[in-house]
JSON list of C-alpha atoms in Angstrom, two decimals:
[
{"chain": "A", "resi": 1, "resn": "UNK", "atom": "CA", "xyz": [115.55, 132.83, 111.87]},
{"chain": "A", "resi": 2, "resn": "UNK", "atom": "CA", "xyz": [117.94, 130.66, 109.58]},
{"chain": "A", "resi": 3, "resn": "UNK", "atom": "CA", "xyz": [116.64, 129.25, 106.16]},
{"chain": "A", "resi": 4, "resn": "UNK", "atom": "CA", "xyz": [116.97, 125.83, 105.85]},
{"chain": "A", "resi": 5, "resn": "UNK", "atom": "CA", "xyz": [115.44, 124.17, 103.35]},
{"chain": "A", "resi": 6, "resn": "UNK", "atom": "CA", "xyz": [114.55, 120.45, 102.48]},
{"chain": "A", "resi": 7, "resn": "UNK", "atom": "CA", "xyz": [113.18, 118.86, 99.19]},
{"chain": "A", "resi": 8, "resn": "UNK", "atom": "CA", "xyz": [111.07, 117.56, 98.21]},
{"chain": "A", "resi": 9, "resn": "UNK", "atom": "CA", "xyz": [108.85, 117.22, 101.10]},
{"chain": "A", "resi": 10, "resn": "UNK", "atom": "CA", "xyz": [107.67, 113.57, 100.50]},
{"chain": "A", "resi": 11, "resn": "UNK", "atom": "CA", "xyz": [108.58, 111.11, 98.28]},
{"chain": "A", "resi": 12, "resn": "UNK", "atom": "CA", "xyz": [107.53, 107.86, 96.91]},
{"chain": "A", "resi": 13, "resn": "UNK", "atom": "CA", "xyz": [109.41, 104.91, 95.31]},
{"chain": "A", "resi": 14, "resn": "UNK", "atom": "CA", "xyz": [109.25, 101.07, 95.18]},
{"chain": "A", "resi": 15, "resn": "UNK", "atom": "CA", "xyz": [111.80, 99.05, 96.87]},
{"chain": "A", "resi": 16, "resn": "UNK", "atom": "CA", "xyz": [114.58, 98.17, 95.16]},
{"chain": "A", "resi": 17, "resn": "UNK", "atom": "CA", "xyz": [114.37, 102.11, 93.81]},
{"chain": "A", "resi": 18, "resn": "UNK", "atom": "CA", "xyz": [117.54, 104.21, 95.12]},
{"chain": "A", "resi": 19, "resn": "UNK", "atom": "CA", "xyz": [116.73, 107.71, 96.31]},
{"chain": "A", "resi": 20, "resn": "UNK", "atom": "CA", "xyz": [118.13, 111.01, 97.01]},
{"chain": "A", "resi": 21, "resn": "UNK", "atom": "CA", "xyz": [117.26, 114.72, 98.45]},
{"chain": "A", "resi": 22, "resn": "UNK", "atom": "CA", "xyz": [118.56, 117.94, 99.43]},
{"chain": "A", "resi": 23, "resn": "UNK", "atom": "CA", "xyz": [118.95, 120.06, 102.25]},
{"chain": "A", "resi": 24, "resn": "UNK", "atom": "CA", "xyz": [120.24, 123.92, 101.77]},
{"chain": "A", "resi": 25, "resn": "UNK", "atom": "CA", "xyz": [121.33, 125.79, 104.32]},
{"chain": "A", "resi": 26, "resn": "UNK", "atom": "CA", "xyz": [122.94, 128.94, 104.86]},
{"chain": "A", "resi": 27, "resn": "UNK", "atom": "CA", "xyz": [126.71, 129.15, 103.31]},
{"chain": "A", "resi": 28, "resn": "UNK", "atom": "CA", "xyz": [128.42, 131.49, 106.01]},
{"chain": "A", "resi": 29, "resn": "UNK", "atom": "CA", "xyz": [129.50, 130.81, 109.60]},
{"chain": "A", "resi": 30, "resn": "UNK", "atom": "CA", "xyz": [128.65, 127.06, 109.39]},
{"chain": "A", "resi": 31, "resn": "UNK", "atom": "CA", "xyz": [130.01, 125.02, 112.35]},
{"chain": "A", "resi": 32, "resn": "UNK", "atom": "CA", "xyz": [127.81, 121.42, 111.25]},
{"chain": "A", "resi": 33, "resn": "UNK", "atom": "CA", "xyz": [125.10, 119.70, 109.38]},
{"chain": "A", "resi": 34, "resn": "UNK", "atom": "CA", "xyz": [123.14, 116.94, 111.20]},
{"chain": "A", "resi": 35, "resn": "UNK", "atom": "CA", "xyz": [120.65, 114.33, 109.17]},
{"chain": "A", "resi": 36, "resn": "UNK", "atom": "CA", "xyz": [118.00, 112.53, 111.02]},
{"chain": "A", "resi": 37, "resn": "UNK", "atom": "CA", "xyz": [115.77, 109.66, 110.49]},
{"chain": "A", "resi": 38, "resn": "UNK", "atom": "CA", "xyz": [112.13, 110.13, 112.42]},
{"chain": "A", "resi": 39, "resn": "UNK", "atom": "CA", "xyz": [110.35, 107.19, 112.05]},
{"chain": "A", "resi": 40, "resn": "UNK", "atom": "CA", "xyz": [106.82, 107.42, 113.30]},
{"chain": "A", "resi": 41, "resn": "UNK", "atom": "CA", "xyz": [105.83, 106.75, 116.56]},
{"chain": "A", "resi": 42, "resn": "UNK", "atom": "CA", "xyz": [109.50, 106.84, 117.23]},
{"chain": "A", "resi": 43, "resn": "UNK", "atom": "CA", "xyz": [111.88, 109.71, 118.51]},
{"chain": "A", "resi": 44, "resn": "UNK", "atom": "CA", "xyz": [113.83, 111.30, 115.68]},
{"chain": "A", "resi": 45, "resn": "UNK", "atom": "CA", "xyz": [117.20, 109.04, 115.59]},
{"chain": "A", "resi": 46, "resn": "UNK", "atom": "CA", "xyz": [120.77, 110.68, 114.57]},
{"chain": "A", "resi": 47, "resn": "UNK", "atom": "CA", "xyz": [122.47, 109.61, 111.41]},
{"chain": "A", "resi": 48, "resn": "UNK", "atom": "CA", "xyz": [125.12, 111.75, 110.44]},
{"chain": "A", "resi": 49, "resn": "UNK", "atom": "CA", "xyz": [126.91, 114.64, 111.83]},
{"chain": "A", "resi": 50, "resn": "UNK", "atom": "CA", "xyz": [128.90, 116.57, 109.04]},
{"chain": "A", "resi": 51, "resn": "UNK", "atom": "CA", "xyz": [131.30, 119.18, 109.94]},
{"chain": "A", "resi": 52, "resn": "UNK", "atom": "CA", "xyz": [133.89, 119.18, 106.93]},
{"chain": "A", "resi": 53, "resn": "UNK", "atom": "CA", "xyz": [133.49, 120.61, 103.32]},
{"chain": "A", "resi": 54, "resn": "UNK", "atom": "CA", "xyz": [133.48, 117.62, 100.69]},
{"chain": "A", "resi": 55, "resn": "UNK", "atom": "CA", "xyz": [132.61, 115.24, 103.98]},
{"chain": "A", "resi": 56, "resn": "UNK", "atom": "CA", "xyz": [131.00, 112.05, 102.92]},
{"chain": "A", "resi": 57, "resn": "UNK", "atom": "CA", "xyz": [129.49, 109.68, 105.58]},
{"chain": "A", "resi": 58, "resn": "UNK", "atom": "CA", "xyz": [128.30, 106.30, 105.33]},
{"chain": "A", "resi": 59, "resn": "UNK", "atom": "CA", "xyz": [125.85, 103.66, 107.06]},
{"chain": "A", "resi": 60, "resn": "UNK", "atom": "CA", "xyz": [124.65, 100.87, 105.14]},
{"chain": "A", "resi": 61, "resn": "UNK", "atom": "CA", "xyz": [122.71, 101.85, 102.66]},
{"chain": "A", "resi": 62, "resn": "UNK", "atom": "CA", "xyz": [122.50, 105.27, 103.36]},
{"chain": "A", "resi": 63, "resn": "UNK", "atom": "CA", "xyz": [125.30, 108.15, 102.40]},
{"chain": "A", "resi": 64, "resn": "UNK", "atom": "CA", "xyz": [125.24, 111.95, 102.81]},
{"chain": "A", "resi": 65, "resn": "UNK", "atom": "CA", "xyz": [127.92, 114.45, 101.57]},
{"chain": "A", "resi": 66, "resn": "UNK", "atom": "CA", "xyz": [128.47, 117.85, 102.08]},
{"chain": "A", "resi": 67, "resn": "UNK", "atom": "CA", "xyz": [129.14, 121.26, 99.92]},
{"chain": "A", "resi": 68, "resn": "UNK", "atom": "CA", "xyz": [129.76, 124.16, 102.80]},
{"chain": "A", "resi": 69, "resn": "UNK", "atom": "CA", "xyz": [130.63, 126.60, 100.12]},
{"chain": "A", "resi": 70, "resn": "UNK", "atom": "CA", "xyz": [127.28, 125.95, 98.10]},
{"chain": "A", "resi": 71, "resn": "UNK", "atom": "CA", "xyz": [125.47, 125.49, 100.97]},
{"chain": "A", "resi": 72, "resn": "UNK", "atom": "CA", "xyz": [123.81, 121.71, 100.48]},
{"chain": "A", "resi": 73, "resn": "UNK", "atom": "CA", "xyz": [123.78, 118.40, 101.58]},
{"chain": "A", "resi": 74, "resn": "UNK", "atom": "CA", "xyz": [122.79, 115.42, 99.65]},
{"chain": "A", "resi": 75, "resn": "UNK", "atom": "CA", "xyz": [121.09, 112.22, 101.67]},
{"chain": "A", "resi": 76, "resn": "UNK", "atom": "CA", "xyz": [121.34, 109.11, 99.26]},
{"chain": "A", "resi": 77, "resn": "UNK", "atom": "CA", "xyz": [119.55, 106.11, 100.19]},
{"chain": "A", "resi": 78, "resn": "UNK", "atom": "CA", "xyz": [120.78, 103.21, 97.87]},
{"chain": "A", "resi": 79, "resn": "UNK", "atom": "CA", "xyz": [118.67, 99.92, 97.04]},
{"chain": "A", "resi": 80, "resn": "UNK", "atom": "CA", "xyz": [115.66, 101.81, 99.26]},
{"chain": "A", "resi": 81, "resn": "UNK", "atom": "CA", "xyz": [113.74, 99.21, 101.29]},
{"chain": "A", "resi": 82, "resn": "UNK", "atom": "CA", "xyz": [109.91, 99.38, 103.43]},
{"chain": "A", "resi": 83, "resn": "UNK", "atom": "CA", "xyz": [111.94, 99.37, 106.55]},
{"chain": "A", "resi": 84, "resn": "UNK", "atom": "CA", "xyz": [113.75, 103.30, 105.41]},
{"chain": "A", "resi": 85, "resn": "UNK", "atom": "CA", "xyz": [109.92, 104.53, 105.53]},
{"chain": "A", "resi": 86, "resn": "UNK", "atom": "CA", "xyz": [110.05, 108.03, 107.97]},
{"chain": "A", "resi": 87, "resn": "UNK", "atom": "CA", "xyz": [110.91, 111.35, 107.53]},
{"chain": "A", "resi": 88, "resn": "UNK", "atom": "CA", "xyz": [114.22, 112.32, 107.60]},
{"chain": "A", "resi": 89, "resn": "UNK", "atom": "CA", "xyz": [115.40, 115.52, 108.59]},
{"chain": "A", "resi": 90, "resn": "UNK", "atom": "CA", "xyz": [118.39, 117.84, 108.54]},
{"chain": "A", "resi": 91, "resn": "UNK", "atom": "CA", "xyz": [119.32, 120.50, 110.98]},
{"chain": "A", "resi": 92, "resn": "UNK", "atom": "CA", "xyz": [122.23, 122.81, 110.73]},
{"chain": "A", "resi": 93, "resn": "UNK", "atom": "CA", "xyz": [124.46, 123.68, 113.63]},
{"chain": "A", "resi": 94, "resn": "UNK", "atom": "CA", "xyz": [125.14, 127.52, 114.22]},
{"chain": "A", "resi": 95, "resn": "UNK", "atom": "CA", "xyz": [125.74, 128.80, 117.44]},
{"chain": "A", "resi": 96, "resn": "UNK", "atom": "CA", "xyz": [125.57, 126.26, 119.51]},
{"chain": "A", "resi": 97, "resn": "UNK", "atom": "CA", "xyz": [121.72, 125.33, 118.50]},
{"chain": "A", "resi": 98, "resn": "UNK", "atom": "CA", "xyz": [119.93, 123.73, 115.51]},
{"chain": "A", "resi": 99, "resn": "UNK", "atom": "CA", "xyz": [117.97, 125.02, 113.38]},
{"chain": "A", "resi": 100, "resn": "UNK", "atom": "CA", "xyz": [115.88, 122.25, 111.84]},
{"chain": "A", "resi": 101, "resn": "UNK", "atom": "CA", "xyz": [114.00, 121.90, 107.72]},
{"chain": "A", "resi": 102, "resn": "UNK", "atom": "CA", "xyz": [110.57, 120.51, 107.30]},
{"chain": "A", "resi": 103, "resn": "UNK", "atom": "CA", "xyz": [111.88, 117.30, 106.51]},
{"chain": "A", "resi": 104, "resn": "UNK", "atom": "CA", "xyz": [111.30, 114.78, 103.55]},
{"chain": "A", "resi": 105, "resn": "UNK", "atom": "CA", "xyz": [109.32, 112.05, 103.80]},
{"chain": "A", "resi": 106, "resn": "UNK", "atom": "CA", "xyz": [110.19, 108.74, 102.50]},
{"chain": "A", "resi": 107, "resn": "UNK", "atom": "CA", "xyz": [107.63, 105.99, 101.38]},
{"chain": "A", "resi": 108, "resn": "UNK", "atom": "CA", "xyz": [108.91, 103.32, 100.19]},
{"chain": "A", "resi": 109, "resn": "UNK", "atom": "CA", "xyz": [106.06, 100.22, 98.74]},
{"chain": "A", "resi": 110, "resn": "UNK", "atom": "CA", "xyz": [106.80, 96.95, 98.62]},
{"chain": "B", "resi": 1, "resn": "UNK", "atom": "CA", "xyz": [119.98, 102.31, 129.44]},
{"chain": "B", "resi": 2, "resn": "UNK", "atom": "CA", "xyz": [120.74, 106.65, 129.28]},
{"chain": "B", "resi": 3, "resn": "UNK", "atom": "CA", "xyz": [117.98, 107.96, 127.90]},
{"chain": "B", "resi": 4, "resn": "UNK", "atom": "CA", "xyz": [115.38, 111.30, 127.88]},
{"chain": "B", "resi": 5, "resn": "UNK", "atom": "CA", "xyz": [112.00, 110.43, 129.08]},
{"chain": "B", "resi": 6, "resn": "UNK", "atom": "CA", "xyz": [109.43, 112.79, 128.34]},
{"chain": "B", "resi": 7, "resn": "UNK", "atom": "CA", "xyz": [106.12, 112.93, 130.03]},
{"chain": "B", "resi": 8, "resn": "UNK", "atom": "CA", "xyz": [103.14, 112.61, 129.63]},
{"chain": "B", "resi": 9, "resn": "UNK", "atom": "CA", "xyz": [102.88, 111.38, 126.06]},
{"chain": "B", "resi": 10, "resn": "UNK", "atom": "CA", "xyz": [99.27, 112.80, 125.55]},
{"chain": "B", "resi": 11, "resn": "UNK", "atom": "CA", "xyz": [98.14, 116.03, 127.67]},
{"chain": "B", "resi": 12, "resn": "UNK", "atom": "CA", "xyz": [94.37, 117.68, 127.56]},
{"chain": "B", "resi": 13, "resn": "UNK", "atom": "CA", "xyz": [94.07, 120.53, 128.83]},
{"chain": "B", "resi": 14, "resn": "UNK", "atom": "CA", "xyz": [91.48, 123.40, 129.09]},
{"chain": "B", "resi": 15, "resn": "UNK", "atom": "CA", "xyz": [92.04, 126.77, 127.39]},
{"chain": "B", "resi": 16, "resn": "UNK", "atom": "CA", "xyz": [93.68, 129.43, 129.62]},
{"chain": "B", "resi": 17, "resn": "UNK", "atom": "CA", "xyz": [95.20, 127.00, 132.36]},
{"chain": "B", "resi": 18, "resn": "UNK", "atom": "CA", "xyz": [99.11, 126.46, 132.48]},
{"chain": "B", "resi": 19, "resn": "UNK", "atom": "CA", "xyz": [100.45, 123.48, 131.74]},
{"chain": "B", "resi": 20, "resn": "UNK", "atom": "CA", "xyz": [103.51, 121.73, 132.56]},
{"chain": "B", "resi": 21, "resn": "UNK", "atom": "CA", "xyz": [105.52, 119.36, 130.47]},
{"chain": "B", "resi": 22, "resn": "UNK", "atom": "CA", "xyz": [108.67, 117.18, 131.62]},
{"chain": "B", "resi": 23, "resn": "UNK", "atom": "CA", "xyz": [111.65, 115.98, 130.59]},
{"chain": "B", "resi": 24, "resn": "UNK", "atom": "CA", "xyz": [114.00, 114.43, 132.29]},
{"chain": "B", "resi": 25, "resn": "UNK", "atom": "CA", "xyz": [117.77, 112.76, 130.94]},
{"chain": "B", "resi": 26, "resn": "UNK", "atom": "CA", "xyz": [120.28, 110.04, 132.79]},
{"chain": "B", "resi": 27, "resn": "UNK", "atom": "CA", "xyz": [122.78, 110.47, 129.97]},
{"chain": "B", "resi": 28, "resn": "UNK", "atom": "CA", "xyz": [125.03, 113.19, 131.40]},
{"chain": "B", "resi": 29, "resn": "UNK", "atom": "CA", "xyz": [123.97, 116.00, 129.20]},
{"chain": "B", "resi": 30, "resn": "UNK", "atom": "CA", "xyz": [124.92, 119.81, 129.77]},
{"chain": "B", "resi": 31, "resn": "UNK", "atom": "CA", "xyz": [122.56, 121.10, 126.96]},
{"chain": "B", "resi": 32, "resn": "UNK", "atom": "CA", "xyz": [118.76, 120.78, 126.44]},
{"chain": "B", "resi": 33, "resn": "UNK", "atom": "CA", "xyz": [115.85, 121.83, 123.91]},
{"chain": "B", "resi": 34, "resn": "UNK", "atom": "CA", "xyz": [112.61, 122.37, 123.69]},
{"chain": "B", "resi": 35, "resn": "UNK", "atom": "CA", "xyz": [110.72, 122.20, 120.32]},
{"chain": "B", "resi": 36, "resn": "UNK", "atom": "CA", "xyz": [107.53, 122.59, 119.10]},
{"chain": "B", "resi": 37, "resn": "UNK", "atom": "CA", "xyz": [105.88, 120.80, 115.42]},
{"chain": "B", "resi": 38, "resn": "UNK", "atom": "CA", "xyz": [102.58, 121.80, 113.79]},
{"chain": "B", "resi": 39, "resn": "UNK", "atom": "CA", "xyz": [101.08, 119.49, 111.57]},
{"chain": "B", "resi": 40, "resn": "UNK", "atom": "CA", "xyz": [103.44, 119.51, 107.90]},
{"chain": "B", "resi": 41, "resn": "UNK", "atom": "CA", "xyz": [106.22, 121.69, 109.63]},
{"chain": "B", "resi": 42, "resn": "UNK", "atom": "CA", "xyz": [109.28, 121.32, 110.88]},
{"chain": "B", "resi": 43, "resn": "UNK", "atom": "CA", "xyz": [110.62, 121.71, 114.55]},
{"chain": "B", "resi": 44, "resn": "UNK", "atom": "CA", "xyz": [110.87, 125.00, 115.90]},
{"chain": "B", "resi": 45, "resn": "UNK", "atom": "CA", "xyz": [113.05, 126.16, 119.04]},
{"chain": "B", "resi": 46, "resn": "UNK", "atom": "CA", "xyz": [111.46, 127.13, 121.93]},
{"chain": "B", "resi": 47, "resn": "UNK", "atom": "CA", "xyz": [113.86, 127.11, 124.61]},
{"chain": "B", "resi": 48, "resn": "UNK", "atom": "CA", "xyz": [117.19, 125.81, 125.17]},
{"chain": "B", "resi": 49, "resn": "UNK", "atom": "CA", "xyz": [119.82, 125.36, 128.01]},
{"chain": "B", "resi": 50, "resn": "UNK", "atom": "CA", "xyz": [123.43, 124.97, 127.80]},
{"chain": "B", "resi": 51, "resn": "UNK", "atom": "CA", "xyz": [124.30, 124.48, 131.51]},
{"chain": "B", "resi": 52, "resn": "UNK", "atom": "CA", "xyz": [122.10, 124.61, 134.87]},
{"chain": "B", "resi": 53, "resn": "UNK", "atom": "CA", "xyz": [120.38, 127.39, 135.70]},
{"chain": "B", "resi": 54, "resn": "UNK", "atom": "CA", "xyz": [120.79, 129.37, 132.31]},
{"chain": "B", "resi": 55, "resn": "UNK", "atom": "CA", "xyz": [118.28, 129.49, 129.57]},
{"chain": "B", "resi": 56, "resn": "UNK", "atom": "CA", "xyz": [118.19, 130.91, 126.39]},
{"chain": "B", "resi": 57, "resn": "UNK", "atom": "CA", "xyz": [114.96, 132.00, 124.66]},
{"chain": "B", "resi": 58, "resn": "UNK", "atom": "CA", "xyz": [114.37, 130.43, 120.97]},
{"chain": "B", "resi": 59, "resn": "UNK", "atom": "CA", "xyz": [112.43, 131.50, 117.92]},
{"chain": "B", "resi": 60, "resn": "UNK", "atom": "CA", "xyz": [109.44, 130.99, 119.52]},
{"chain": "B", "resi": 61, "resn": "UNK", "atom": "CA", "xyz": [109.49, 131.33, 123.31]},
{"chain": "B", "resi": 62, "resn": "UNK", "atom": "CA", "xyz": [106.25, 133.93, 123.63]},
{"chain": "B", "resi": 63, "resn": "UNK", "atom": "CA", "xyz": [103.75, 132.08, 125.93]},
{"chain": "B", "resi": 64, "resn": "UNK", "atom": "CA", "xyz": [106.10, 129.67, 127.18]},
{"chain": "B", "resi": 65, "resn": "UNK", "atom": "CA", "xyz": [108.56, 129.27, 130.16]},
{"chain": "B", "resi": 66, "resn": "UNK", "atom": "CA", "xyz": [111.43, 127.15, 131.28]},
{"chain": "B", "resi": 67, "resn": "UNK", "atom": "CA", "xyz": [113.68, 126.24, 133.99]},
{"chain": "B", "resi": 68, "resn": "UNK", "atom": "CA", "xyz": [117.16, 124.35, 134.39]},
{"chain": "B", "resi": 69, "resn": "UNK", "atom": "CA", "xyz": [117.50, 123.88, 137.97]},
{"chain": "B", "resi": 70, "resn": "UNK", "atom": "CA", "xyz": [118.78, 120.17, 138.28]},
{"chain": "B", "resi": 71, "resn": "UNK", "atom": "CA", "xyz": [121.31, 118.73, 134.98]},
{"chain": "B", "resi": 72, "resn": "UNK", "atom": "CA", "xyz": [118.84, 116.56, 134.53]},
{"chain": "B", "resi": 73, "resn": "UNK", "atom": "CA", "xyz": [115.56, 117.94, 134.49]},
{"chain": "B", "resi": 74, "resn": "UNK", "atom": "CA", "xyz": [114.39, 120.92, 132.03]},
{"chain": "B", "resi": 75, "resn": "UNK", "atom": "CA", "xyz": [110.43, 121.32, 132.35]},
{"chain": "B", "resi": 76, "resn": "UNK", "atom": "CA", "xyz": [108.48, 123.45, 129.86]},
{"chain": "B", "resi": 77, "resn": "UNK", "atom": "CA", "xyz": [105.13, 125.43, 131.53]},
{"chain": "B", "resi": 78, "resn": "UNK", "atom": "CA", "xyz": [102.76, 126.38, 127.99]},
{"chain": "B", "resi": 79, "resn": "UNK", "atom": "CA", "xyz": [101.16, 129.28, 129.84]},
{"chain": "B", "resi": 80, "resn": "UNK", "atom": "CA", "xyz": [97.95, 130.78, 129.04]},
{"chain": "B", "resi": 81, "resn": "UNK", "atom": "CA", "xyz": [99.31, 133.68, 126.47]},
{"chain": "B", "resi": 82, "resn": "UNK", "atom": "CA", "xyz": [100.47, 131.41, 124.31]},
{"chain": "B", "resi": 83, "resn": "UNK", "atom": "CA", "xyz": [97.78, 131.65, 121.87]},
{"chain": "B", "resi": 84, "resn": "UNK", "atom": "CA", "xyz": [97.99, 128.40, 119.69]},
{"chain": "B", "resi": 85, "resn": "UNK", "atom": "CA", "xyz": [99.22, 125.59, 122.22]},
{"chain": "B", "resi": 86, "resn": "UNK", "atom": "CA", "xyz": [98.02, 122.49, 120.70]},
{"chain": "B", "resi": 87, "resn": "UNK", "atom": "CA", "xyz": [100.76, 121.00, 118.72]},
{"chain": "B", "resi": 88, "resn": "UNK", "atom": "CA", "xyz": [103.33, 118.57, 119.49]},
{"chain": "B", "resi": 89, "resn": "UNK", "atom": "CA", "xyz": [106.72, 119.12, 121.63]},
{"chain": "B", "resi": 90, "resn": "UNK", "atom": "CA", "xyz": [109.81, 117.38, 121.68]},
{"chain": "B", "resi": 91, "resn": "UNK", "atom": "CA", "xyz": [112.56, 117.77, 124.25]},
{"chain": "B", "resi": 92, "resn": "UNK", "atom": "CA", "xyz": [116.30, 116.81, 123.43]},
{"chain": "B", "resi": 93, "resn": "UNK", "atom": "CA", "xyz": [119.48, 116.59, 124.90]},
{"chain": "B", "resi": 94, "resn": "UNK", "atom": "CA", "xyz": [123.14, 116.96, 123.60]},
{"chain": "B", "resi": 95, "resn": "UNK", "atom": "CA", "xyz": [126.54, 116.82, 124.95]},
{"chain": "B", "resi": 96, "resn": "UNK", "atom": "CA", "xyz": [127.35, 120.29, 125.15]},
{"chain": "B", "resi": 97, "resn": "UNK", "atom": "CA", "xyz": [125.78, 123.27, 123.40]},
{"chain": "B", "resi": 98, "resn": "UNK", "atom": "CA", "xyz": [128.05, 123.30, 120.34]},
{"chain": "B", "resi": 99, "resn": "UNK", "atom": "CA", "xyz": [128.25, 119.16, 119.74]},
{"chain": "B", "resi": 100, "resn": "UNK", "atom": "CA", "xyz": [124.38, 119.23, 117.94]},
{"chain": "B", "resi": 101, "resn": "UNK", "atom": "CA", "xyz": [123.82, 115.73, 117.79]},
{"chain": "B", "resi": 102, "resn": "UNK", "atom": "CA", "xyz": [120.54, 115.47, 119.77]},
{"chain": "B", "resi": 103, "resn": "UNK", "atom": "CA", "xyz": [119.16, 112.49, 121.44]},
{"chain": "B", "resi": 104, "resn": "UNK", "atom": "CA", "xyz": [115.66, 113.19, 121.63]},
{"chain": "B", "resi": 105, "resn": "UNK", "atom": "CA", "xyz": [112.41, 112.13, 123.33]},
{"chain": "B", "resi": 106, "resn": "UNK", "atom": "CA", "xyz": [109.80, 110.51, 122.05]},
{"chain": "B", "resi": 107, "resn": "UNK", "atom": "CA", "xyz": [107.52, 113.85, 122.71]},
{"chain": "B", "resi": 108, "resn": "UNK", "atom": "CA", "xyz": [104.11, 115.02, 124.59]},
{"chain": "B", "resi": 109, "resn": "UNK", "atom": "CA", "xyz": [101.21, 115.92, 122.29]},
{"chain": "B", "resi": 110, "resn": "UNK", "atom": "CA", "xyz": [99.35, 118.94, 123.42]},
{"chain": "B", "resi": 111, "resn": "UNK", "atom": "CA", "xyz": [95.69, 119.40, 123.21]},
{"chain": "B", "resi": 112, "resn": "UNK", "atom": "CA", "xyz": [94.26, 122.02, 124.21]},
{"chain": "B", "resi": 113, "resn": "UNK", "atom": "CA", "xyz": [90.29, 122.36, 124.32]}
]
């Protein structure tokens, strides 16, 4: 079973606050990195899908980028709101299937 | 709308009786999943397809079953030797095997009295 590793597992901030964690994965034979957002209630919903090393994706307020060689992704969330509450998740591609972390997850107070 | 419906969304079921959980996807998809989440954990593979009638068993497939007969359809039986049922499973669909990028279902919980 792959490692792949997510921290911290939850996290708090106030709006307004910008935010960041990691996911690790394993260095060798990676094909891609996928970032989720899981909201509750809701089914997990796809944010990024990063294939390159030094990749760096964009949407809104939220950015990822990519070190293959290391073997880490960072999530940023900039100017964090209430609404960016859930638990967001990476999974990394190997083999055709995904192999998925525990996931951090985000509170964010008004 | 395409989308993967998974039914039903809450399932009770007595200890040592099979049960059967669907999903079901409009959206074209050759590949599908089956995970499993225990409370503070992540998801964990069960089962996955990457074309009809071929399955692949994941990190956790003891107790479980699965079968691809239609594209769209990939139902997962929780059989009696699995020995810790109760949890919560998600289904998910993608492209093709190697595209990742799930769309996913919005999952059956499992209890199991």
């Amino acid at each position: 079973i792959l490692n792949v590793e997510q921290s911290p597992q939850s996290l708090h901030v106030q709006e307004g606050d910008s935010t960041n964690f990691t996911c690790s994965f394993p260095s060798s034979n990676f094909y891609a990195l996928h970032w989720y957002r899981w909201e509750t209630a809701k089914s997990p919903e796809a944010l990024f899908v990063m294939t390159l090393n030094g990749d760096e994706k964009k949407k809104g307020r939220i950015s990822a980028t990519l070190n293959t060689k290391e073997g880490y992704s960072y999530l940023y969330i900039k100017g964090s709101q209430p609404e960016d509450s859930a638990t967001y998740l990476c999974a990394y591609n190997n083999a055709g299937k995904s192999t998925f972390g525990d996931g951090t997850t985000l509170t964010v107070k008004p | 709308d395409g989308g993967i419906t998974q039914s039903p969304k809450y399932l009770f079921r007595k200890e040592g009786q099979n049960v059967t959980l669907s999903c079901e996807q409009n959206l074209n998809h050759d590949a599908m999943y089956w995970y499993r989440q225990d409370p503070g954990q992540g998801l964990r593979l069960i089962y996955y397809s990457q074309i009809v009638n071929d399955f692949q068993k994941g990190d956790i497939a003891e107790g479980y079953s699965v079968s691809r007969e239609k594209k769209e359809s990939f139902p997962l039986t929780v059989t009696s030797a699995q020995k810790n049922p109760t949890a919560f499973y998600l289904c998910a669909s993608s492209i093709d095997i190697g595209s990742g990028g799930y769309t996913f279902g919005s999952g059956t919980r499992l209890t199991v009295v």
